């Protein structure tokens, strides 16, 4: 009990907002340590989903009737809320997408169309598959080259190697803000400045940072910032691409269809203005509105305190896990948060994950969509505990006891 009271903000009060955390699986209290894969949803978001479909459901932007106008107003209010939170200059810079993967594919397709054979794109060795494969596909299509910045064994990007790779040929650098597998917090602001020095644009994969820290896109000076709603306490199927307005203006549309046009004839079509140019078809209206609610919720949370709390969780988990014989923590960056990945000698991560699950503990096992990173460490995968601000020290204690029990069973 004391650990809860000592925390810098009221975790107990926060947990009350998340009904999914108050359940048992296999007769055990659920301990949810799979926040890197997706987050649970606060009551505000759950109520908003229900309310939207019960009272407001209508298609947006085209209707003269009451419900349509109301849905449009709410959808656009969500966009503005997200713009303010990210400190973007204009709501035209906030494009609703399906998620991080969709946002990266949009940039690869549209920005990618403006690139020429021989141009280069830089990523790092710790990227998620969704920040690797779209670039590979683009490189194949356009005759571009993909360069990969190596990392050290601690799981940090080698900055001198990055500088060596940067050249006039570099057109885009795409890097994860926080590694979903290692928890490394990359020095993104400095890396952005270095890319700009050679005239390259910079995309930040923010899928693992937006839920752990305050993001200021103007301070970072990134050209693109992408994230998924479902990892930041909102619904699945919705996400955001932030892009600098002048850049988005120059870029060709991504998909064609309704809503993204100004005028269509069979001879010629003119495109709608931002942000609609990139939002073809009926969007995930409920998703956008409820992501706005998720942002309303996080506005009520002190993110300075969140950073302290989550680092304390990760540090504590690392400290206790290190005492296990044969256990190796994967990723030991100086700047690290919210994720503890580990492997155990001679044991398959899947077996450990299965035994933990039977004790009510949800962790993720496997390659975490970072197979090249697993190859670098020469392991098939890890067991990953990933934390959100609603997790507690007590849960880590229970997790450690369950892990001990699992290892005894596997002996
Ligand atoms: C989850 C994740 C993605 C992909 O997000 P989706 O919601 O599956 O599109 C990309 N990058 C990182 C770092 C992630 O953690």
mmCIF file of C-alpha atoms in Angstrom, residues 4-356:
data_model
loop_
_atom_site.group_PDB
_atom_site.id
_atom_site.type_symbol
_atom_site.label_atom_id
_atom_site.label_comp_id
_atom_site.label_asym_id
_atom_site.label_seq_id
_atom_site.Cartn_x
_atom_site.Cartn_y
_atom_site.Cartn_z
ATOM 1 C CA UNK A 4 1.030 3.582 -4.026
ATOM 2 C CA UNK A 5 0.815 6.488 -1.599
ATOM 3 C CA UNK A 6 4.389 7.549 -2.246
ATOM 4 C CA UNK A 7 3.870 7.946 -5.952
ATOM 5 C CA UNK A 8 3.990 11.484 -7.288
ATOM 6 C CA UNK A 9 0.444 11.361 -8.535
ATOM 7 C CA UNK A 10 -2.671 9.494 -7.601
ATOM 8 C CA UNK A 11 -2.456 6.166 -9.428
ATOM 9 C CA UNK A 12 -5.415 4.774 -7.543
ATOM 10 C CA UNK A 13 -7.654 7.564 -8.788
ATOM 11 C CA UNK A 14 -6.342 7.108 -12.324
ATOM 12 C CA UNK A 15 -6.988 3.368 -12.251
ATOM 13 C CA UNK A 16 -10.605 3.984 -11.352
ATOM 14 C CA UNK A 17 -11.060 5.523 -14.785
ATOM 15 C CA UNK A 18 -10.045 2.274 -16.527
ATOM 16 C CA UNK A 19 -12.700 -0.456 -16.111
ATOM 17 C CA UNK A 20 -10.668 -3.017 -18.084
ATOM 18 C CA UNK A 21 -8.067 -2.990 -15.287
ATOM 19 C CA UNK A 22 -10.681 -4.126 -12.746
ATOM 20 C CA UNK A 23 -11.177 -7.687 -13.911
ATOM 21 C CA UNK A 24 -9.911 -11.153 -13.255
ATOM 22 C CA UNK A 25 -8.512 -13.601 -15.773
ATOM 23 C CA UNK A 26 -8.247 -17.281 -14.778
ATOM 24 C CA UNK A 27 -9.465 -16.186 -11.349
ATOM 25 C CA UNK A 28 -6.501 -13.804 -10.870
ATOM 26 C CA UNK A 29 -6.485 -10.005 -10.817
ATOM 27 C CA UNK A 30 -5.441 -8.828 -14.247
ATOM 28 C CA UNK A 31 -2.012 -7.201 -14.438
ATOM 29 C CA UNK A 32 -1.797 -5.478 -17.783
ATOM 30 C CA UNK A 33 1.819 -5.039 -18.898
ATOM 31 C CA UNK A 34 1.205 -5.007 -22.653
ATOM 32 C CA UNK A 35 0.793 -1.277 -23.099
ATOM 33 C CA UNK A 36 3.392 -1.192 -25.858
ATOM 34 C CA UNK A 37 0.931 -3.181 -27.976
ATOM 35 C CA UNK A 38 -2.145 -1.204 -26.991
ATOM 36 C CA UNK A 39 -3.430 0.811 -24.052
ATOM 37 C CA UNK A 40 -6.647 0.388 -22.088
ATOM 38 C CA UNK A 41 -9.357 3.046 -22.441
ATOM 39 C CA UNK A 42 -10.622 5.495 -19.803
ATOM 40 C CA UNK A 43 -14.332 5.792 -19.015
ATOM 41 C CA UNK A 44 -14.514 9.146 -20.816
ATOM 42 C CA UNK A 45 -13.574 7.440 -24.105
ATOM 43 C CA UNK A 46 -15.866 4.443 -23.522
ATOM 44 C CA UNK A 47 -18.802 6.749 -22.798
ATOM 45 C CA UNK A 48 -18.023 8.831 -25.870
ATOM 46 C CA UNK A 49 -18.106 5.775 -28.160
ATOM 47 C CA UNK A 50 -21.494 4.793 -26.807
ATOM 48 C CA UNK A 51 -22.790 8.354 -26.936
ATOM 49 C CA UNK A 52 -21.636 8.913 -30.495
ATOM 50 C CA UNK A 53 -23.387 5.862 -31.905
ATOM 51 C CA UNK A 54 -26.486 6.358 -29.718
ATOM 52 C CA UNK A 55 -27.026 10.056 -30.333
ATOM 53 C CA UNK A 56 -24.858 11.584 -33.023
ATOM 54 C CA UNK A 57 -24.142 9.031 -35.723
ATOM 55 C CA UNK A 58 -24.191 10.758 -39.135
ATOM 56 C CA UNK A 59 -21.829 11.252 -42.052
ATOM 57 C CA UNK A 60 -19.774 14.412 -41.865
ATOM 58 C CA UNK A 61 -18.912 17.380 -44.081
ATOM 59 C CA UNK A 62 -21.792 16.941 -46.544
ATOM 60 C CA UNK A 63 -25.012 16.948 -44.588
ATOM 61 C CA UNK A 64 -27.284 19.919 -44.042
ATOM 62 C CA UNK A 65 -29.157 18.136 -41.274
ATOM 63 C CA UNK A 66 -28.682 18.532 -37.557
ATOM 64 C CA UNK A 67 -26.887 15.257 -36.797
ATOM 65 C CA UNK A 68 -24.459 15.630 -39.663
ATOM 66 C CA UNK A 69 -23.532 19.141 -38.636
ATOM 67 C CA UNK A 70 -23.086 18.092 -35.064
ATOM 68 C CA UNK A 71 -20.871 15.125 -36.003
ATOM 69 C CA UNK A 72 -18.833 17.429 -38.253
ATOM 70 C CA UNK A 73 -18.385 19.975 -35.460
ATOM 71 C CA UNK A 74 -17.242 17.301 -32.998
ATOM 72 C CA UNK A 75 -14.888 15.674 -35.487
ATOM 73 C CA UNK A 76 -13.262 19.006 -36.306
ATOM 74 C CA UNK A 77 -13.130 19.948 -32.616
ATOM 75 C CA UNK A 78 -11.148 16.744 -32.005
ATOM 76 C CA UNK A 79 -8.714 17.752 -34.734
ATOM 77 C CA UNK A 80 -8.226 21.164 -33.130
ATOM 78 C CA UNK A 81 -7.743 19.627 -29.689
ATOM 79 C CA UNK A 82 -5.023 17.346 -31.030
ATOM 80 C CA UNK A 83 -3.421 20.263 -32.889
ATOM 81 C CA UNK A 84 -3.239 22.284 -29.659
ATOM 82 C CA UNK A 85 -1.793 19.394 -27.680
ATOM 83 C CA UNK A 86 0.954 18.822 -30.277
ATOM 84 C CA UNK A 87 1.487 22.590 -30.564
ATOM 85 C CA UNK A 88 1.024 22.373 -34.325
ATOM 86 C CA UNK A 89 0.623 25.729 -36.076
ATOM 87 C CA UNK A 90 -2.640 24.912 -37.820
ATOM 88 C CA UNK A 91 -5.340 22.241 -37.722
ATOM 89 C CA UNK A 92 -4.636 21.817 -41.460
ATOM 90 C CA UNK A 93 -1.490 20.001 -40.326
ATOM 91 C CA UNK A 94 -3.441 17.287 -38.521
ATOM 92 C CA UNK A 95 -4.419 14.475 -40.899
ATOM 93 C CA UNK A 96 -6.583 11.677 -39.523
ATOM 94 C CA UNK A 97 -5.261 8.249 -40.542
ATOM 95 C CA UNK A 98 -5.907 4.644 -39.508
ATOM 96 C CA UNK A 99 -2.795 4.657 -37.323
ATOM 97 C CA UNK A 100 0.985 4.825 -37.351
ATOM 98 C CA UNK A 101 1.349 2.276 -40.146
ATOM 99 C CA UNK A 102 -1.152 4.131 -42.290
ATOM 100 C CA UNK A 103 0.539 7.485 -41.624
ATOM 101 C CA UNK A 104 3.966 6.146 -42.634
ATOM 102 C CA UNK A 105 2.503 4.577 -45.782
ATOM 103 C CA UNK A 106 0.858 7.892 -46.639
ATOM 104 C CA UNK A 107 4.190 9.714 -46.401
ATOM 105 C CA UNK A 108 6.049 6.936 -48.250
ATOM 106 C CA UNK A 109 3.525 7.044 -51.065
ATOM 107 C CA UNK A 110 2.921 10.792 -51.349
ATOM 108 C CA UNK A 111 6.202 12.410 -50.257
ATOM 109 C CA UNK A 112 7.925 9.397 -51.824
ATOM 110 C CA UNK A 113 6.409 10.297 -55.185
ATOM 111 C CA UNK A 114 8.412 13.520 -55.203
ATOM 112 C CA UNK A 115 11.747 11.680 -54.876
ATOM 113 C CA UNK A 116 14.103 10.714 -57.696
ATOM 114 C CA UNK A 117 16.083 7.559 -58.441
ATOM 115 C CA UNK A 118 19.321 7.615 -56.463
ATOM 116 C CA UNK A 119 17.859 9.569 -53.518
ATOM 117 C CA UNK A 120 18.382 8.092 -50.055
ATOM 118 C CA UNK A 121 16.221 7.407 -47.018
ATOM 119 C CA UNK A 122 17.727 6.750 -43.589
ATOM 120 C CA UNK A 123 16.175 4.632 -40.838
ATOM 121 C CA UNK A 124 17.733 2.969 -37.768
ATOM 122 C CA UNK A 125 18.391 -0.626 -36.765
ATOM 123 C CA UNK A 126 15.697 -0.477 -34.059
ATOM 124 C CA UNK A 127 12.713 0.410 -36.241
ATOM 125 C CA UNK A 128 9.318 -1.280 -36.117
ATOM 126 C CA UNK A 129 8.455 -3.194 -39.304
ATOM 127 C CA UNK A 130 5.983 -0.456 -40.181
ATOM 128 C CA UNK A 131 8.881 2.024 -40.331
ATOM 129 C CA UNK A 132 10.958 -0.349 -42.499
ATOM 130 C CA UNK A 133 8.741 -2.083 -45.037
ATOM 131 C CA UNK A 134 6.968 0.984 -46.543
ATOM 132 C CA UNK A 135 10.414 2.501 -47.252
ATOM 133 C CA UNK A 136 11.673 -0.733 -48.791
ATOM 134 C CA UNK A 137 8.617 -0.832 -51.046
ATOM 135 C CA UNK A 138 9.163 2.807 -52.014
ATOM 136 C CA UNK A 139 12.870 2.216 -52.716
ATOM 137 C CA UNK A 140 12.014 -0.688 -54.964
ATOM 138 C CA UNK A 141 9.361 1.311 -56.802
ATOM 139 C CA UNK A 142 11.451 4.453 -57.341
ATOM 140 C CA UNK A 143 15.051 3.209 -57.372
ATOM 141 C CA UNK A 144 15.973 4.832 -54.056
ATOM 142 C CA UNK A 145 18.439 3.564 -51.436
ATOM 143 C CA UNK A 146 17.595 2.687 -47.854
ATOM 144 C CA UNK A 147 20.403 3.304 -45.319
ATOM 145 C CA UNK A 148 20.282 1.886 -41.810
ATOM 146 C CA UNK A 149 22.031 3.532 -38.842
ATOM 147 C CA UNK A 150 23.585 0.848 -36.625
ATOM 148 C CA UNK A 151 23.088 0.743 -32.848
ATOM 149 C CA UNK A 152 25.354 -0.291 -29.974
ATOM 150 C CA UNK A 153 24.687 -3.256 -27.723
ATOM 151 C CA UNK A 154 22.994 -1.027 -25.139
ATOM 152 C CA UNK A 155 20.419 -0.208 -27.800
ATOM 153 C CA UNK A 156 21.438 3.352 -28.674
ATOM 154 C CA UNK A 157 21.677 4.801 -32.175
ATOM 155 C CA UNK A 158 25.314 5.469 -33.123
ATOM 156 C CA UNK A 159 25.275 9.206 -33.769
ATOM 157 C CA UNK A 160 28.652 9.329 -35.519
ATOM 158 C CA UNK A 161 27.460 6.620 -37.938
ATOM 159 C CA UNK A 162 24.316 8.669 -38.505
ATOM 160 C CA UNK A 163 26.383 11.719 -39.375
ATOM 161 C CA UNK A 164 28.442 9.653 -41.810
ATOM 162 C CA UNK A 165 25.303 8.436 -43.594
ATOM 163 C CA UNK A 166 23.837 11.924 -43.979
ATOM 164 C CA UNK A 167 24.565 13.579 -47.320
ATOM 165 C CA UNK A 168 23.000 15.749 -50.005
ATOM 166 C CA UNK A 169 21.409 12.551 -51.336
ATOM 167 C CA UNK A 170 19.478 12.046 -48.078
ATOM 168 C CA UNK A 171 15.893 13.161 -48.610
ATOM 169 C CA UNK A 172 14.195 11.705 -45.549
ATOM 170 C CA UNK A 173 15.169 10.336 -42.144
ATOM 171 C CA UNK A 174 12.515 8.211 -40.386
ATOM 172 C CA UNK A 175 13.232 7.246 -36.775
ATOM 173 C CA UNK A 176 11.244 5.956 -33.831
ATOM 174 C CA UNK A 177 11.064 8.384 -30.905
ATOM 175 C CA UNK A 178 10.995 5.542 -28.348
ATOM 176 C CA UNK A 179 11.825 1.930 -29.224
ATOM 177 C CA UNK A 180 8.861 -0.379 -28.646
ATOM 178 C CA UNK A 181 11.249 -3.273 -27.950
ATOM 179 C CA UNK A 182 14.079 -1.667 -25.950
ATOM 180 C CA UNK A 183 12.485 1.404 -24.390
ATOM 181 C CA UNK A 184 15.336 3.582 -25.710
ATOM 182 C CA UNK A 185 14.414 7.259 -25.919
ATOM 183 C CA UNK A 186 16.212 8.527 -29.010
ATOM 184 C CA UNK A 187 17.709 12.082 -29.065
ATOM 185 C CA UNK A 188 15.255 13.008 -31.743
ATOM 186 C CA UNK A 189 15.573 16.783 -31.551
ATOM 187 C CA UNK A 190 19.333 16.723 -32.235
ATOM 188 C CA UNK A 191 18.847 14.141 -34.983
ATOM 189 C CA UNK A 192 16.248 16.352 -36.662
ATOM 190 C CA UNK A 193 18.624 19.327 -36.651
ATOM 191 C CA UNK A 194 21.359 17.202 -38.249
ATOM 192 C CA UNK A 195 18.983 16.015 -41.004
ATOM 193 C CA UNK A 196 17.933 19.597 -41.729
ATOM 194 C CA UNK A 197 21.603 20.582 -42.086
ATOM 195 C CA UNK A 198 21.788 18.464 -45.263
ATOM 196 C CA UNK A 199 18.327 19.527 -46.431
ATOM 197 C CA UNK A 200 16.586 16.246 -45.538
ATOM 198 C CA UNK A 201 13.111 15.982 -44.021
ATOM 199 C CA UNK A 202 12.494 14.057 -40.796
ATOM 200 C CA UNK A 203 9.633 11.736 -39.839
ATOM 201 C CA UNK A 204 9.211 10.814 -36.171
ATOM 202 C CA UNK A 205 7.483 7.507 -35.420
ATOM 203 C CA UNK A 206 5.734 8.636 -32.246
ATOM 204 C CA UNK A 207 3.765 5.424 -31.661
ATOM 205 C CA UNK A 208 5.597 4.884 -28.346
ATOM 206 C CA UNK A 209 6.184 8.459 -27.199
ATOM 207 C CA UNK A 210 2.887 10.349 -27.318
ATOM 208 C CA UNK A 211 1.464 8.320 -24.394
ATOM 209 C CA UNK A 212 4.548 8.845 -22.222
ATOM 210 C CA UNK A 213 5.545 12.489 -22.697
ATOM 211 C CA UNK A 214 4.307 15.859 -23.897
ATOM 212 C CA UNK A 215 5.052 16.340 -27.580
ATOM 213 C CA UNK A 216 5.731 19.749 -29.106
ATOM 214 C CA UNK A 217 6.169 19.364 -32.860
ATOM 215 C CA UNK A 218 7.308 22.964 -33.298
ATOM 216 C CA UNK A 219 9.971 22.614 -30.630
ATOM 217 C CA UNK A 220 11.158 19.318 -32.151
ATOM 218 C CA UNK A 221 10.933 20.952 -35.593
ATOM 219 C CA UNK A 222 10.054 17.591 -37.153
ATOM 220 C CA UNK A 223 8.509 17.563 -40.622
ATOM 221 C CA UNK A 224 6.211 14.614 -39.895
ATOM 222 C CA UNK A 225 5.040 13.029 -36.647
ATOM 223 C CA UNK A 226 2.858 9.898 -36.707
ATOM 224 C CA UNK A 227 1.049 7.988 -33.977
ATOM 225 C CA UNK A 228 -1.817 5.532 -33.330
ATOM 226 C CA UNK A 229 -4.906 6.418 -31.312
ATOM 227 C CA UNK A 230 -5.147 3.014 -29.664
ATOM 228 C CA UNK A 231 -1.759 3.356 -27.916
ATOM 229 C CA UNK A 232 -2.717 6.715 -26.428
ATOM 230 C CA UNK A 233 -5.920 5.575 -24.682
ATOM 231 C CA UNK A 234 -8.144 6.080 -27.738
ATOM 232 C CA UNK A 235 -9.892 3.655 -30.123
ATOM 233 C CA UNK A 236 -8.287 1.371 -32.704
ATOM 234 C CA UNK A 237 -8.513 2.269 -36.382
ATOM 235 C CA UNK A 238 -7.692 5.952 -35.920
ATOM 236 C CA UNK A 239 -4.382 7.782 -35.824
ATOM 237 C CA UNK A 240 -2.738 11.030 -36.768
ATOM 238 C CA UNK A 241 -0.178 12.251 -39.238
ATOM 239 C CA UNK A 242 1.164 15.683 -38.378
ATOM 240 C CA UNK A 243 2.972 17.344 -41.269
ATOM 241 C CA UNK A 244 4.271 20.874 -41.803
ATOM 242 C CA UNK A 245 1.663 22.714 -43.830
ATOM 243 C CA UNK A 246 3.898 23.923 -46.669
ATOM 244 C CA UNK A 247 5.222 20.397 -47.121
ATOM 245 C CA UNK A 248 1.759 18.793 -47.085
ATOM 246 C CA UNK A 249 0.660 21.424 -49.599
ATOM 247 C CA UNK A 250 3.399 20.405 -52.029
ATOM 248 C CA UNK A 251 2.669 16.689 -51.664
ATOM 249 C CA UNK A 252 0.318 14.912 -54.089
ATOM 250 C CA UNK A 253 -2.822 13.245 -52.667
ATOM 251 C CA UNK A 254 -2.545 9.704 -51.316
ATOM 252 C CA UNK A 255 -5.854 8.025 -52.098
ATOM 253 C CA UNK A 256 -8.592 9.299 -54.382
ATOM 254 C CA UNK A 257 -12.281 9.391 -53.587
ATOM 255 C CA UNK A 258 -14.965 11.413 -51.862
ATOM 256 C CA UNK A 259 -14.117 14.290 -49.517
ATOM 257 C CA UNK A 260 -10.606 14.777 -50.935
ATOM 258 C CA UNK A 261 -11.835 16.602 -54.052
ATOM 259 C CA UNK A 262 -12.855 20.177 -54.836
ATOM 260 C CA UNK A 263 -14.396 19.452 -58.241
ATOM 261 C CA UNK A 264 -14.657 16.323 -60.351
ATOM 262 C CA UNK A 265 -15.344 16.027 -64.075
ATOM 263 C CA UNK A 266 -14.376 13.099 -66.281
ATOM 264 C CA UNK A 267 -11.675 15.260 -67.834
ATOM 265 C CA UNK A 268 -10.114 16.696 -64.713
ATOM 266 C CA UNK A 269 -10.343 16.665 -60.957
ATOM 267 C CA UNK A 270 -9.130 19.358 -58.598
ATOM 268 C CA UNK A 271 -8.272 18.401 -55.054
ATOM 269 C CA UNK A 272 -9.618 19.684 -51.798
ATOM 270 C CA UNK A 273 -7.507 21.801 -49.469
ATOM 271 C CA UNK A 274 -5.725 20.541 -46.362
ATOM 272 C CA UNK A 275 -6.343 18.495 -44.368
ATOM 273 C CA UNK A 276 -9.094 16.921 -46.517
ATOM 274 C CA UNK A 277 -6.779 16.370 -49.487
ATOM 275 C CA UNK A 278 -5.382 13.406 -47.554
ATOM 276 C CA UNK A 279 -8.662 12.092 -46.137
ATOM 277 C CA UNK A 280 -10.438 10.268 -48.963
ATOM 278 C CA UNK A 281 -13.746 8.579 -48.216
ATOM 279 C CA UNK A 282 -15.871 8.462 -45.085
ATOM 280 C CA UNK A 283 -13.349 8.577 -42.245
ATOM 281 C CA UNK A 284 -13.494 6.832 -38.875
ATOM 282 C CA UNK A 285 -15.761 9.552 -37.488
ATOM 283 C CA UNK A 286 -16.393 7.910 -34.121
ATOM 284 C CA UNK A 287 -12.684 7.173 -33.883
ATOM 285 C CA UNK A 288 -11.683 10.784 -34.503
ATOM 286 C CA UNK A 289 -14.202 12.145 -32.005
ATOM 287 C CA UNK A 290 -13.213 9.588 -29.364
ATOM 288 C CA UNK A 291 -9.502 10.163 -29.931
ATOM 289 C CA UNK A 292 -10.340 13.778 -29.133
ATOM 290 C CA UNK A 293 -11.859 12.502 -25.869
ATOM 291 C CA UNK A 294 -8.684 10.525 -25.145
ATOM 292 C CA UNK A 295 -6.760 13.780 -25.584
ATOM 293 C CA UNK A 296 -9.226 15.559 -23.296
ATOM 294 C CA UNK A 297 -8.439 12.851 -20.763
ATOM 295 C CA UNK A 298 -4.646 13.143 -21.038
ATOM 296 C CA UNK A 299 -4.886 16.909 -20.725
ATOM 297 C CA UNK A 300 -6.060 16.247 -17.162
ATOM 298 C CA UNK A 301 -2.881 14.262 -16.398
ATOM 299 C CA UNK A 302 0.388 15.797 -15.253
ATOM 300 C CA UNK A 303 2.884 14.437 -17.777
ATOM 301 C CA UNK A 304 5.918 15.586 -15.800
ATOM 302 C CA UNK A 305 4.684 13.262 -13.060
ATOM 303 C CA UNK A 306 3.956 10.549 -15.618
ATOM 304 C CA UNK A 307 7.572 10.577 -16.795
ATOM 305 C CA UNK A 308 8.866 10.258 -13.245
ATOM 306 C CA UNK A 309 6.400 7.499 -12.382
ATOM 307 C CA UNK A 310 7.010 5.440 -15.527
ATOM 308 C CA UNK A 311 10.781 5.693 -15.223
ATOM 309 C CA UNK A 312 10.460 4.544 -11.618
ATOM 310 C CA UNK A 313 8.421 1.536 -12.776
ATOM 311 C CA UNK A 314 10.946 0.610 -15.481
ATOM 312 C CA UNK A 315 13.962 1.122 -13.159
ATOM 313 C CA UNK A 316 12.385 -0.928 -10.381
ATOM 314 C CA UNK A 317 11.417 -3.750 -12.754
ATOM 315 C CA UNK A 318 14.949 -3.816 -14.206
ATOM 316 C CA UNK A 319 16.531 -3.887 -10.746
ATOM 317 C CA UNK A 320 14.526 -6.868 -9.527
ATOM 318 C CA UNK A 321 14.730 -8.768 -12.796
ATOM 319 C CA UNK A 322 18.528 -8.433 -12.838
ATOM 320 C CA UNK A 323 18.691 -10.615 -9.750
ATOM 321 C CA UNK A 324 17.297 -13.601 -11.690
ATOM 322 C CA UNK A 325 19.931 -16.111 -12.709
ATOM 323 C CA UNK A 326 20.296 -16.479 -16.469
ATOM 324 C CA UNK A 327 18.103 -13.466 -17.200
ATOM 325 C CA UNK A 328 19.392 -10.841 -19.631
ATOM 326 C CA UNK A 329 17.721 -7.500 -20.037
ATOM 327 C CA UNK A 330 17.756 -6.491 -23.684
ATOM 328 C CA UNK A 331 18.367 -2.785 -24.060
ATOM 329 C CA UNK A 332 20.307 -0.769 -21.521
ATOM 330 C CA UNK A 333 20.228 2.733 -22.974
ATOM 331 C CA UNK A 334 21.096 5.627 -20.699
ATOM 332 C CA UNK A 335 17.831 7.276 -21.665
ATOM 333 C CA UNK A 336 15.184 4.598 -21.385
ATOM 334 C CA UNK A 337 11.584 4.390 -20.222
ATOM 335 C CA UNK A 338 8.435 2.296 -19.814
ATOM 336 C CA UNK A 339 9.686 -0.935 -21.410
ATOM 337 C CA UNK A 340 11.627 -3.852 -19.940
ATOM 338 C CA UNK A 341 12.495 -6.590 -22.426
ATOM 339 C CA UNK A 342 14.369 -9.690 -21.354
ATOM 340 C CA UNK A 343 15.409 -13.154 -22.397
ATOM 341 C CA UNK A 344 16.141 -16.181 -20.228
ATOM 342 C CA UNK A 345 18.840 -18.689 -20.982
ATOM 343 C CA UNK A 346 17.518 -21.833 -22.697
ATOM 344 C CA UNK A 347 13.879 -20.801 -22.271
ATOM 345 C CA UNK A 348 11.582 -19.735 -25.066
ATOM 346 C CA UNK A 349 9.822 -16.399 -24.421
ATOM 347 C CA UNK A 350 6.524 -17.947 -25.503
ATOM 348 C CA UNK A 351 6.611 -20.537 -22.683
ATOM 349 C CA UNK A 352 7.236 -17.853 -20.073
ATOM 350 C CA UNK A 353 4.493 -15.649 -21.527
ATOM 351 C CA UNK A 354 2.014 -18.523 -21.423
ATOM 352 C CA UNK A 355 2.761 -19.335 -17.784
ATOM 353 C CA UNK A 356 2.534 -15.656 -16.796
#
